[in-house]
mmCIF file of C-alpha atoms and ligand atoms in Angstrom:
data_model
loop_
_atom_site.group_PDB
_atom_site.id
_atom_site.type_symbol
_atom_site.label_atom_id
_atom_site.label_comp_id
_atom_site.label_asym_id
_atom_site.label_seq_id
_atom_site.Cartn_x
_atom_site.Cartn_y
_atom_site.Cartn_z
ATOM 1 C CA UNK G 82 44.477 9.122 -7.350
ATOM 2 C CA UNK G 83 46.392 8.783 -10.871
ATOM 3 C CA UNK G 84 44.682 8.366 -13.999
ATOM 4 C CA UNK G 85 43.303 4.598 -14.608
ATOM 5 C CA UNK G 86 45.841 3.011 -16.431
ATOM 6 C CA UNK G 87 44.039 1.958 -19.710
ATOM 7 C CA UNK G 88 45.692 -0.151 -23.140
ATOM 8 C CA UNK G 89 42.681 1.228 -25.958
ATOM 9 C CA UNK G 90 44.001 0.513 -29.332
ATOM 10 C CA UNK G 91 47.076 -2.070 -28.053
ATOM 11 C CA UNK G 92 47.267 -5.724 -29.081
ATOM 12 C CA UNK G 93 48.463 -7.956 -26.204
ATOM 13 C CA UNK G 94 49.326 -11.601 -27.285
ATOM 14 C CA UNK G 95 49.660 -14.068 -23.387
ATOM 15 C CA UNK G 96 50.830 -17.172 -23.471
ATOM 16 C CA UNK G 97 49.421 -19.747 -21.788
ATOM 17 C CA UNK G 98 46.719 -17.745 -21.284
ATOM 18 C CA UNK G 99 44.112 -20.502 -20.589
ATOM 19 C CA UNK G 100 44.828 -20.833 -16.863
ATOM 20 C CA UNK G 101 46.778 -19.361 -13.433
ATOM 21 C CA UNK G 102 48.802 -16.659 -14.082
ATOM 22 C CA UNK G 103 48.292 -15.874 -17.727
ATOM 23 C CA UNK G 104 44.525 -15.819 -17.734
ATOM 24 C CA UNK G 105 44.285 -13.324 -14.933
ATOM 25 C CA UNK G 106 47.145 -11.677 -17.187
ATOM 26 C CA UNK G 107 44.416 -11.323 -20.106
ATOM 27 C CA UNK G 108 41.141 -10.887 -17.749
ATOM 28 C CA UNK G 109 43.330 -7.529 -16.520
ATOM 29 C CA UNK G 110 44.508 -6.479 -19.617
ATOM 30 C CA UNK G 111 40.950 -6.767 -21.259
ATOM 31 C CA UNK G 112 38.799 -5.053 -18.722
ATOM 32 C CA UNK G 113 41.356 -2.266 -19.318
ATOM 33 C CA UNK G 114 40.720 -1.793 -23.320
ATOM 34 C CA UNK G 115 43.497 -4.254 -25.072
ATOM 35 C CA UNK G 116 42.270 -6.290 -27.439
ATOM 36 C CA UNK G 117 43.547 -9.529 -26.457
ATOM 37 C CA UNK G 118 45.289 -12.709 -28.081
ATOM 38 C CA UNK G 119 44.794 -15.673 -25.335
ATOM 39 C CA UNK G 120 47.580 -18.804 -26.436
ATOM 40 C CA UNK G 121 47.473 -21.711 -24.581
ATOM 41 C CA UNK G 122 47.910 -25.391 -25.925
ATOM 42 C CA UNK G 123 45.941 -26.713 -23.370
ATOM 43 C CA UNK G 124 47.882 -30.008 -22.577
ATOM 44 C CA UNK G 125 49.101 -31.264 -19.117
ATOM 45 C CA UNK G 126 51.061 -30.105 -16.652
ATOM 46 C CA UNK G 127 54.033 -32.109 -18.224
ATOM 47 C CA UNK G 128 54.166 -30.736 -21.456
ATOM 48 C CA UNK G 129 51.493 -33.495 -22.889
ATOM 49 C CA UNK G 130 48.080 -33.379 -24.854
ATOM 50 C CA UNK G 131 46.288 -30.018 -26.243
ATOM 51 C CA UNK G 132 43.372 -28.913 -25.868
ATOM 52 C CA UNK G 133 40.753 -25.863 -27.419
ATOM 53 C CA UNK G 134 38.736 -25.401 -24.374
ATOM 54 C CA UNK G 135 41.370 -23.048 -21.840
ATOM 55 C CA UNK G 136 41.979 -20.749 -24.342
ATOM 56 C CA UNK G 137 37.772 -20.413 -25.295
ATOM 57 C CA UNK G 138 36.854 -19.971 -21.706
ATOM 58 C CA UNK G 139 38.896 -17.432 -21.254
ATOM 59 C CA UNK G 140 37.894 -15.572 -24.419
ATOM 60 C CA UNK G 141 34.330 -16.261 -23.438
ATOM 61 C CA UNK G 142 35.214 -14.720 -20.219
ATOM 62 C CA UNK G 143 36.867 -11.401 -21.958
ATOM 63 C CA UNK G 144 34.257 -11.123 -23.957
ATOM 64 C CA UNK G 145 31.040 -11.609 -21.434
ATOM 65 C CA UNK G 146 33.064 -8.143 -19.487
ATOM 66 C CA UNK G 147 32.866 -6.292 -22.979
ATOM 67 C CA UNK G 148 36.329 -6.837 -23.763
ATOM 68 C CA UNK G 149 38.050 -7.851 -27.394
ATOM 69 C CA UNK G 150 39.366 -11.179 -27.593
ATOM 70 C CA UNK G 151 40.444 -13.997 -29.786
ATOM 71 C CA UNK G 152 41.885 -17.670 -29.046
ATOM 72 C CA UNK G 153 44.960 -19.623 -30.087
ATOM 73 C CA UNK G 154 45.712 -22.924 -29.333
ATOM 74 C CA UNK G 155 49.287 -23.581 -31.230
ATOM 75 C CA UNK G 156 51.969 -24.496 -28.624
ATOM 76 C CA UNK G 157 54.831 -21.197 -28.188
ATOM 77 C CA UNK G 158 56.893 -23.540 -30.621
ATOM 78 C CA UNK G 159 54.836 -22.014 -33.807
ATOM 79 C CA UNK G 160 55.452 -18.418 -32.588
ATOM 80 C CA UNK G 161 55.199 -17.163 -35.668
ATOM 81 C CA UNK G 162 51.248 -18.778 -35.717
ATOM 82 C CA UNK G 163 50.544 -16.671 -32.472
ATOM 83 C CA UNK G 164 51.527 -13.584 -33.807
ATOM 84 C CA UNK G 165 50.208 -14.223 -37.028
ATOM 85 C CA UNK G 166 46.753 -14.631 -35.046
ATOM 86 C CA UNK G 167 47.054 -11.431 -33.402
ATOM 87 C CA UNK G 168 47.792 -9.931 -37.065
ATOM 88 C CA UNK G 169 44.927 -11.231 -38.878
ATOM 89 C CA UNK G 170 42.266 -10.438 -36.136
ATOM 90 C CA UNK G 171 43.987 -7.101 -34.834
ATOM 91 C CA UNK G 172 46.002 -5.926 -37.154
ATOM 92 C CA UNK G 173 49.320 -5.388 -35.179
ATOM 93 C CA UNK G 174 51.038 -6.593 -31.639
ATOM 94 C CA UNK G 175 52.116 -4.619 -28.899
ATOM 95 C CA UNK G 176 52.551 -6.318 -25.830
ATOM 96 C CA UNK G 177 53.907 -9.909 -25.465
ATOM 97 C CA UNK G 178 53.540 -11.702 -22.183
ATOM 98 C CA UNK G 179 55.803 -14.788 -22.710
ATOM 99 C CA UNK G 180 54.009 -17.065 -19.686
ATOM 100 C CA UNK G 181 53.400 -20.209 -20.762
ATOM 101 C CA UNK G 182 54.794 -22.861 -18.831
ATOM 102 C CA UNK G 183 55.090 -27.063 -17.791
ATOM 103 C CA UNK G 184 56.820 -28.720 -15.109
ATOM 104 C CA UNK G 185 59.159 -31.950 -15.103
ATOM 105 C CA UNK G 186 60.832 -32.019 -11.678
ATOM 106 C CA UNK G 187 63.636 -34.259 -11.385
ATOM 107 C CA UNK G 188 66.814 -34.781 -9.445
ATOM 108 C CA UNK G 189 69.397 -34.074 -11.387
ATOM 109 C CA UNK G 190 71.307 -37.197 -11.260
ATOM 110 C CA UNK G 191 67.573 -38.683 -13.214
ATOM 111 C CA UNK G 192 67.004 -35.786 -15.659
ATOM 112 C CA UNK G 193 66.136 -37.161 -19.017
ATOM 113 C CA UNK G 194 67.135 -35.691 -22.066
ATOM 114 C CA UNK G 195 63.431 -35.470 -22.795
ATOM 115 C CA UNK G 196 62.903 -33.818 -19.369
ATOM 116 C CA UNK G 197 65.559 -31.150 -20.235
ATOM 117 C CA UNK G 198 65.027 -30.858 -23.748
ATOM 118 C CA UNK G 199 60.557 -30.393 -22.856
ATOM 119 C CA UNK G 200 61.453 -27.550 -20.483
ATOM 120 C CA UNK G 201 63.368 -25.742 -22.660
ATOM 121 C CA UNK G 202 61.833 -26.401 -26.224
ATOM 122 C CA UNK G 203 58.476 -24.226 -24.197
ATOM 123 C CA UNK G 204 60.137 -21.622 -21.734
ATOM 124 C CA UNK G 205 63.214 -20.728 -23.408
ATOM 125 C CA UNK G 206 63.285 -21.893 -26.681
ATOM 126 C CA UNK G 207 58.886 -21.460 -26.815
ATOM 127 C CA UNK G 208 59.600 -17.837 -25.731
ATOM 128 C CA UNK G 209 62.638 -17.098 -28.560
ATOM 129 C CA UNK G 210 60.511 -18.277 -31.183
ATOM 130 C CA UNK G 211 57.152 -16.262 -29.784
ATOM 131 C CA UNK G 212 59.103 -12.664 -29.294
ATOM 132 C CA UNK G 213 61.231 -12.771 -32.457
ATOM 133 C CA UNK G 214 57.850 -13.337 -34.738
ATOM 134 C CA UNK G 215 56.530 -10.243 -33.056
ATOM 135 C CA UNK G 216 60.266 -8.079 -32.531
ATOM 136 C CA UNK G 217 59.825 -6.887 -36.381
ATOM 137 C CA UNK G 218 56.423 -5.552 -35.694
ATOM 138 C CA UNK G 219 57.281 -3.356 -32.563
ATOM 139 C CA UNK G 220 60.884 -2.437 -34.464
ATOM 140 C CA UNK G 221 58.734 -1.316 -37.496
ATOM 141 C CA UNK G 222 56.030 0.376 -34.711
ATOM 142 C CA UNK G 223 58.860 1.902 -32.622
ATOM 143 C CA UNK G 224 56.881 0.451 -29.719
ATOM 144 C CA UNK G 225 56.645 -2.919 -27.445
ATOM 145 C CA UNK G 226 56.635 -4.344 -24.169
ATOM 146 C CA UNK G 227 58.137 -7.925 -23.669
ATOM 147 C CA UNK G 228 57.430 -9.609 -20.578
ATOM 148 C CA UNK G 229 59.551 -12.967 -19.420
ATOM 149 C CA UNK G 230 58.726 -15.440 -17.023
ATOM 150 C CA UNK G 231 61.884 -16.775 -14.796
ATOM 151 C CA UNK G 232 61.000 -18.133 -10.954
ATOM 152 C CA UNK G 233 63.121 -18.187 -7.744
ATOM 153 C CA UNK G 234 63.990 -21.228 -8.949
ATOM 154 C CA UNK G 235 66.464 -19.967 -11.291
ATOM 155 C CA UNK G 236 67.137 -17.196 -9.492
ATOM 156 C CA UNK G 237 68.364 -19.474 -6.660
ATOM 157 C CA UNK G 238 68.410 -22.908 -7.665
ATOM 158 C CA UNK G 239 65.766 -24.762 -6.059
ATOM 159 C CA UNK G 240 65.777 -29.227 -5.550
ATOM 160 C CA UNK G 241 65.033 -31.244 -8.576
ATOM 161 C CA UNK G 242 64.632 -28.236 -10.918
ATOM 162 C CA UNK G 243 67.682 -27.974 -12.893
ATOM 163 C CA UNK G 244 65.812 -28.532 -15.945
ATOM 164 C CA UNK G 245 64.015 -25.569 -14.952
ATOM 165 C CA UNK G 246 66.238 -23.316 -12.906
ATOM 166 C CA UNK G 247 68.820 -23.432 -16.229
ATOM 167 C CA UNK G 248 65.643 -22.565 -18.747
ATOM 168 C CA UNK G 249 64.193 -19.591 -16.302
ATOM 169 C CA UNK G 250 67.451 -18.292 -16.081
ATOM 170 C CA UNK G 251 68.585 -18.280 -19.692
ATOM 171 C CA UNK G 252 65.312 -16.216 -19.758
ATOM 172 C CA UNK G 253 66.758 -13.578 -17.979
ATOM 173 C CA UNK G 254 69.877 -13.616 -20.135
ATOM 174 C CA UNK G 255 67.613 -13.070 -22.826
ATOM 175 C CA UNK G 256 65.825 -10.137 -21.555
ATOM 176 C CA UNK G 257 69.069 -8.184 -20.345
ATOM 177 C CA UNK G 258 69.821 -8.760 -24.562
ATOM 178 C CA UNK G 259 65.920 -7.742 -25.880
ATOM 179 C CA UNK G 260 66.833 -4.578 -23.594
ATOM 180 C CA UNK G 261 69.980 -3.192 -25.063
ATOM 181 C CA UNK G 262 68.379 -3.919 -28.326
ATOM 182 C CA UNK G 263 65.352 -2.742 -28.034
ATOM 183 C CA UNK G 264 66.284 0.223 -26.365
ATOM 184 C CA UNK G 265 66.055 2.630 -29.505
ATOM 185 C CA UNK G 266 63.078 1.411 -31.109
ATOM 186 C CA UNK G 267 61.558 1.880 -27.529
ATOM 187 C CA UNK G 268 60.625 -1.383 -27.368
ATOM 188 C CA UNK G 269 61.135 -2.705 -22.958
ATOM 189 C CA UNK G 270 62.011 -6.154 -21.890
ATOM 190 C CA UNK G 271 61.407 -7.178 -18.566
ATOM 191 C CA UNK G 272 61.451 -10.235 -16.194
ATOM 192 C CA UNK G 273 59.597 -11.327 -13.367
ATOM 193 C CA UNK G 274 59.539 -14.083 -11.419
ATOM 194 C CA UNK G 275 55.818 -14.642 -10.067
ATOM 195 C CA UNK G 276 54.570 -16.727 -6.829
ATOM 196 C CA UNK G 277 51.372 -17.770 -6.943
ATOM 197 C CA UNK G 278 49.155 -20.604 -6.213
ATOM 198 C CA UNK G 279 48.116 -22.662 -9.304
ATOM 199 C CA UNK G 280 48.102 -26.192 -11.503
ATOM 200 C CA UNK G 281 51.958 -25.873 -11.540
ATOM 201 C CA UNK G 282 52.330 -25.329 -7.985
ATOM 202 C CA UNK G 283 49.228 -27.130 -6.365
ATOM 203 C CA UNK G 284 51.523 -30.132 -5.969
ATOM 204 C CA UNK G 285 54.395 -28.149 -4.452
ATOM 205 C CA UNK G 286 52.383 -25.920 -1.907
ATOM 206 C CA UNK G 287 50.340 -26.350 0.973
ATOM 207 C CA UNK G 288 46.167 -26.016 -0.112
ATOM 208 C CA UNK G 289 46.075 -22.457 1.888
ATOM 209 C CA UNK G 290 49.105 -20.752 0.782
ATOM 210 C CA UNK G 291 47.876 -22.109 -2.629
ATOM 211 C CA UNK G 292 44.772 -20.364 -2.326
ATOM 212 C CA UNK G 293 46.321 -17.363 -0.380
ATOM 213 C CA UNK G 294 48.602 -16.484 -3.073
ATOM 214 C CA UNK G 295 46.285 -15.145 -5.547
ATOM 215 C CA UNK G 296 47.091 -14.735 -9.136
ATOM 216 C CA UNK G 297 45.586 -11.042 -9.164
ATOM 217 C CA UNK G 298 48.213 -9.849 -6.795
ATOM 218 C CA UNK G 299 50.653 -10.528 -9.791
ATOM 219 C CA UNK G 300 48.890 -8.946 -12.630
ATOM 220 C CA UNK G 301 48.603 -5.745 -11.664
ATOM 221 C CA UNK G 302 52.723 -5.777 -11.978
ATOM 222 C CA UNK G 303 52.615 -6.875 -15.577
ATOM 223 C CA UNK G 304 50.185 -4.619 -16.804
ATOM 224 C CA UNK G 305 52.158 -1.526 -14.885
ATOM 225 C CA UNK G 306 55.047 -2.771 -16.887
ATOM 226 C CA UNK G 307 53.381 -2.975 -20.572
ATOM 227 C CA UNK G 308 52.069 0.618 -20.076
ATOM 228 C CA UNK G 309 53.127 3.161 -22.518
ATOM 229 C CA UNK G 310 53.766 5.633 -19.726
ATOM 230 C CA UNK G 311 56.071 2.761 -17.756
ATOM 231 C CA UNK G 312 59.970 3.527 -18.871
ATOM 232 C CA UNK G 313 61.458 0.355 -17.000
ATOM 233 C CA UNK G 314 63.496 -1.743 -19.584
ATOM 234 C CA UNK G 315 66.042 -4.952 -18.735
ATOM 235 C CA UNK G 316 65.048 -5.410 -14.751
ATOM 236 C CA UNK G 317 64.324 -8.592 -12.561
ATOM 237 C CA UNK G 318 61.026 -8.732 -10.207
ATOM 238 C CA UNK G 319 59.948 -10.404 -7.384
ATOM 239 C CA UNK G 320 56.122 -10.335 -7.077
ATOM 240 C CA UNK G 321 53.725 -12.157 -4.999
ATOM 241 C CA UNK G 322 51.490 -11.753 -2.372
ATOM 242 C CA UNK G 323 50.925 -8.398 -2.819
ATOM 243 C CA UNK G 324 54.221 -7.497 -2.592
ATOM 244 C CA UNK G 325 56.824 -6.697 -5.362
ATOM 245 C CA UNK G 326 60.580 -6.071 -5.623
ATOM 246 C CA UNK G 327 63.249 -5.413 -7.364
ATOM 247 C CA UNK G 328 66.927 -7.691 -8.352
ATOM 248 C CA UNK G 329 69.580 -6.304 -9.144
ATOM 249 C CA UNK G 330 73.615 -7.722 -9.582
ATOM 250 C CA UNK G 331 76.166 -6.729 -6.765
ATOM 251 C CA UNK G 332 79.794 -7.278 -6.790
ATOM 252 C CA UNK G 333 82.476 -6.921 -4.240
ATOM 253 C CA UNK G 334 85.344 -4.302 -5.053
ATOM 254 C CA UNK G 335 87.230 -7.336 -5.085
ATOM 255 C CA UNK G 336 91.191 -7.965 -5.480
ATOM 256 C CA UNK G 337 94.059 -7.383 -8.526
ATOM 257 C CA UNK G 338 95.835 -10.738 -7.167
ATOM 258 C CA UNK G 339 98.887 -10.228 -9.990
ATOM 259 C CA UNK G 340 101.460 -8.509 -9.956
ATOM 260 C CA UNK G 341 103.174 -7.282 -13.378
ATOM 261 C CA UNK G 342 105.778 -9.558 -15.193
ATOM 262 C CA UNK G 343 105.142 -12.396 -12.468
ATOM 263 C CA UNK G 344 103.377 -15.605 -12.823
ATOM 264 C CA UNK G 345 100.137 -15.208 -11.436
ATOM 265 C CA UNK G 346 99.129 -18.035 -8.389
ATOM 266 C CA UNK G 347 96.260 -20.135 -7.386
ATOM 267 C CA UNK G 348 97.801 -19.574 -4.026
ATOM 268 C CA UNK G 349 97.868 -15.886 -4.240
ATOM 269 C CA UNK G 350 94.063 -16.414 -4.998
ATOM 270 C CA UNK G 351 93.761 -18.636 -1.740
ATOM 271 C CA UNK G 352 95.677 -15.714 0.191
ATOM 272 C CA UNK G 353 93.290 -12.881 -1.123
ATOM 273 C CA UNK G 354 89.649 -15.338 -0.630
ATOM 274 C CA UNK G 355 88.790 -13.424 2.235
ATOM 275 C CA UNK G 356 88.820 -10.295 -0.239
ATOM 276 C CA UNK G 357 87.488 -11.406 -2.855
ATOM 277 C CA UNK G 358 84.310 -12.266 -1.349
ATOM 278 C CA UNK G 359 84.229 -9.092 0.639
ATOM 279 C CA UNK G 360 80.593 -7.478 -0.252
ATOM 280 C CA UNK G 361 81.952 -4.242 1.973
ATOM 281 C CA UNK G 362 81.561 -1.490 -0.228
ATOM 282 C CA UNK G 363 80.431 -3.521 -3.025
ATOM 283 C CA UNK G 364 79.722 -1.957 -6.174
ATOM 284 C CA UNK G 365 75.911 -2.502 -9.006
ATOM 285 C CA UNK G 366 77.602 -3.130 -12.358
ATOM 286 C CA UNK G 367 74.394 -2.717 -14.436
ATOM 287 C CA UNK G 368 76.077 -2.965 -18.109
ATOM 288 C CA UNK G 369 78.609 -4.910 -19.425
ATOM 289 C CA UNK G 370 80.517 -1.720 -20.306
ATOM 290 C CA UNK G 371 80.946 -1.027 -16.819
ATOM 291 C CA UNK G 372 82.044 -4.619 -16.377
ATOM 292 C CA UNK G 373 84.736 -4.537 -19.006
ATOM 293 C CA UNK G 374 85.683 -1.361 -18.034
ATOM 294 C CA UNK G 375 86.941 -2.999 -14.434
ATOM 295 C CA UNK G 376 89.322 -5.298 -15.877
ATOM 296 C CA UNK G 377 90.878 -2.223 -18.284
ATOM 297 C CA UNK G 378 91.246 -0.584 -15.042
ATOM 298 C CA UNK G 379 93.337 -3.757 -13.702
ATOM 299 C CA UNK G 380 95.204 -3.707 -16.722
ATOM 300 C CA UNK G 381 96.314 -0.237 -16.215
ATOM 301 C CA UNK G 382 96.881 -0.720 -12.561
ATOM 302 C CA UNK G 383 99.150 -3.436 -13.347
ATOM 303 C CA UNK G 384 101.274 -1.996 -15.436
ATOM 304 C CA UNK G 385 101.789 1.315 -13.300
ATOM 305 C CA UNK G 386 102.297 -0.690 -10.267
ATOM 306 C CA UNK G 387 99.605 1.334 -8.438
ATOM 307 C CA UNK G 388 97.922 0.359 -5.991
ATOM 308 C CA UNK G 389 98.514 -3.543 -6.637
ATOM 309 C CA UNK G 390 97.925 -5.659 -3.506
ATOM 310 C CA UNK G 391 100.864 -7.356 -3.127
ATOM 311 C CA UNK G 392 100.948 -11.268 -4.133
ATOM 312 C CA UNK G 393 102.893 -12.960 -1.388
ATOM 313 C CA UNK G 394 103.411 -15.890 -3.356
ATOM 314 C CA UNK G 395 104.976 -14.683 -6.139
ATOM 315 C CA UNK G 396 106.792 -12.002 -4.288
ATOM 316 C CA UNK G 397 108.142 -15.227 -2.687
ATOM 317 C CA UNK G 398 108.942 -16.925 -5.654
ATOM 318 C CA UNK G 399 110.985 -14.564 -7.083
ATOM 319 C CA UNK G 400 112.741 -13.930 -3.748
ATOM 320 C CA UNK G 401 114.450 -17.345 -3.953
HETATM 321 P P1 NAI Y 620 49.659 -22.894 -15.209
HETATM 322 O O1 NAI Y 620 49.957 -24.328 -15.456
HETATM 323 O O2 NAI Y 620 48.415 -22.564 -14.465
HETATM 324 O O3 NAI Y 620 49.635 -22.092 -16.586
HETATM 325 C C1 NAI Y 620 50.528 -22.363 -17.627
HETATM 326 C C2 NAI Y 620 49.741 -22.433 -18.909
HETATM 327 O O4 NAI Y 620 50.643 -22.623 -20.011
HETATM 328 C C3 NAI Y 620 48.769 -23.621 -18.944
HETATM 329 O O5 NAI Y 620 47.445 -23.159 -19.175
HETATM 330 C C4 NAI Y 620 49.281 -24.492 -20.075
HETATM 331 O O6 NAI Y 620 48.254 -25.153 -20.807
HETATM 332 C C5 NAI Y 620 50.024 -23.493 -20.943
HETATM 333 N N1 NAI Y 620 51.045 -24.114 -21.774
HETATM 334 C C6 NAI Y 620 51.928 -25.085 -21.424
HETATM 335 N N2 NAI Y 620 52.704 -25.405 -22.466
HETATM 336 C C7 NAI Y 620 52.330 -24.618 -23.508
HETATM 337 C C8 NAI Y 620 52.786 -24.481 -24.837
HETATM 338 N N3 NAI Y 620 53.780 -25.234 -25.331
HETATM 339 N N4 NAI Y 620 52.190 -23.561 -25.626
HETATM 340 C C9 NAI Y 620 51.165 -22.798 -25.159
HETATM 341 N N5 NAI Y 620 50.682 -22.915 -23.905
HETATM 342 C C10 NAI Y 620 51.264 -23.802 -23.078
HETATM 343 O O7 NAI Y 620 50.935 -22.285 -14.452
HETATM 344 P P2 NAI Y 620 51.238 -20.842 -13.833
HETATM 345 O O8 NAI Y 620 51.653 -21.043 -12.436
HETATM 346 O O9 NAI Y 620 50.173 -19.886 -14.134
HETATM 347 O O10 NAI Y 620 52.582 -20.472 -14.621
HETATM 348 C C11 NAI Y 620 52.714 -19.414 -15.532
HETATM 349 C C12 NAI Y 620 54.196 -19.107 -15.703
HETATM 350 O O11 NAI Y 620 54.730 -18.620 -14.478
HETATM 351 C C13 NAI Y 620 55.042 -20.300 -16.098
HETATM 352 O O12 NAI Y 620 56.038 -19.888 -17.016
HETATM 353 C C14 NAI Y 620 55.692 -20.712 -14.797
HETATM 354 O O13 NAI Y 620 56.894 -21.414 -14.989
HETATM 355 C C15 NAI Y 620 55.888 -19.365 -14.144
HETATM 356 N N6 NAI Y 620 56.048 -19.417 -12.711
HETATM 357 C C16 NAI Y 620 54.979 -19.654 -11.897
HETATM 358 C C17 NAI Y 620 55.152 -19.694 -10.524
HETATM 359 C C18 NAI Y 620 54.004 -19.844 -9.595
HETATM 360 O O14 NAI Y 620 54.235 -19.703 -8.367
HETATM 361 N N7 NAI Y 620 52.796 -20.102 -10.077
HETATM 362 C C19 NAI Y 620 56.484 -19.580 -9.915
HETATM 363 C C20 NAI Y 620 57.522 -19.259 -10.848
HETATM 364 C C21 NAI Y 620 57.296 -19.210 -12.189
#
């Protein structure tokens, strides 16, 4: 058995922190030692009304276990009031679990502006504003651990969230950034994207796979993450139901369709689909150096001649 994994001494700031996922979030991380900021605005499901009592009961709960915690009740728009709580009654931040969350499904074709601009203003824009007030800290520290929440629903696209999908996936855009960034001031960013049952699924999931898919089997991933001892920085989880995995891009070895000093085609693009899209021997580009470094590769190619598929249309072309 390995050594219990404990946070003594660390600040953790959760957002929405006063129910589902980000209250088991700050149950787990106080039982293990963190001294605990617990956000949550307490409003609706949609993004209206506020509310002091989630965030107390959870405190209440921390503290009845002998844990250290204090509450917060500003909406992840005032992130610099979060951290600034976590300041004045800890003295520093550590850890920030960017989890807060509302839902407004609608088809695309009857978003409203105020249904896109809701959704982003709390996950994406909500968790900008919460991680840059506490970057300078963990910069200054030479430590942190920055959690995102996305969802398969970004990662895939899912009906009537578009509002949603395009906010949990500019979230992962963010953390690949926070990663590079943060890199030498060892400060991790990572992503997950969580199933469980809760408010913000109860109306999306049958009542036993809602109360199959337990909170606690997500937790444990999050705090494994924000451990000192945990070296992951800028990757993509599944995790639910006990189980957890890992994303990651793939991209096929694809096809130079030009050929040099000659037009290039949309038809020699038609001609070479097939491999384009070939995922045989595909490759993991994990950094955008080894992206660009591709397309310097193509240039090179080109201009040698070497190893150029040929482009039957414009091999055509300047046959006649
Ligand atoms: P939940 O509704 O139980 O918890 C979200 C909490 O955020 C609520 O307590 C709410 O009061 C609080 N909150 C909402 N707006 C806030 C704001 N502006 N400022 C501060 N607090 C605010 O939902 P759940 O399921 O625990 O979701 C947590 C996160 O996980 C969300 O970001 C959600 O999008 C994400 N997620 C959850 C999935 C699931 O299966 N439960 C699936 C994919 C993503």
């Amino acid at each position: 058995m390995s050594a219990p994994l404990r946070f003594d001494g660390k600040v953790v700031l959760v957002t929405g922190a006063g129910g589902g996922l980000g209250r088991e979030y700050a149950l787990a991380f106080g039982e293990r030692g963190a001294c605990v900021v617990v956000n949550d605005l307490g409003g609706d499901i949609k993004g209206g009304g506020k509310s002091s009592s989630a965030a107390d009961k959870v405190v209440e709960e921390i503290k009845a276990k002998g844990g250290k915690a204090v509450a917060n009740y500003d909406s992840v728009e005032d992130g610099e009031k979060l951290v600034q709580t976590a300041l004045d009654a800890f003295g520093r931040i550590d850890i920030l679990i960017n989890n807060a969350g509302i839902l407004r499904d609608r088809t695309f074709g009857r978003t409203s502006d105020l249904d896109w601009d809701l959704i982003h203003r709390v996950h994406l824009r909500g968790s900008f504003l919460v991680t840059r007030a506490a970057w300078n800290h963990m910069k200054n520290q030479k430590f942190g651990r920055i959690i995102m929440t996305s969802s398969a629903a970004g990662i895939y696209g899912n009906f009537g969230q578009g509002n949603y999908s395009a906010a949990k996936m500019g979230l992962v855009g963010l953390a690949n950034t926070l990663a590079v960034e943060g890199r030498k001031y060892g400060i991790h960013c990572n992503t997950i994207a969580p199933t469980a049952g809760s408010r913000l699924t109860q109306t999306v999931m049958p009542p036993d796979l809602l109360e199959s898919l337990k909170a606690e089997y997500v937790a444990p991933l999050v705090l494994w993450l924000c451990h000192e001892q945990c070296q992951e920085t800028g990757s993509l989880f599944e995790v639910g139901a006990g189980w957890i995995g890992k994303l990651r891009w793939e991209r096929t070895p694809g096809c130079i369709v030009r050929r040099r000093n000659q037009a290039m085609t949309p038809e020699a693009v038609q001609q070479s689909w097939d491999q384009i899209c070939d995922f045989s021997n595909a490759t993991k580009p994990a950094t955008i150096q080894e992206s660009l470094s591709t397309m310097v590769e193509v240039l090179s190619k080109v201009d040698t001649e070497k190893g150029v598929v040929p482009n039957p249309t414009s091999a055509m072309a300047s046959a006649v």
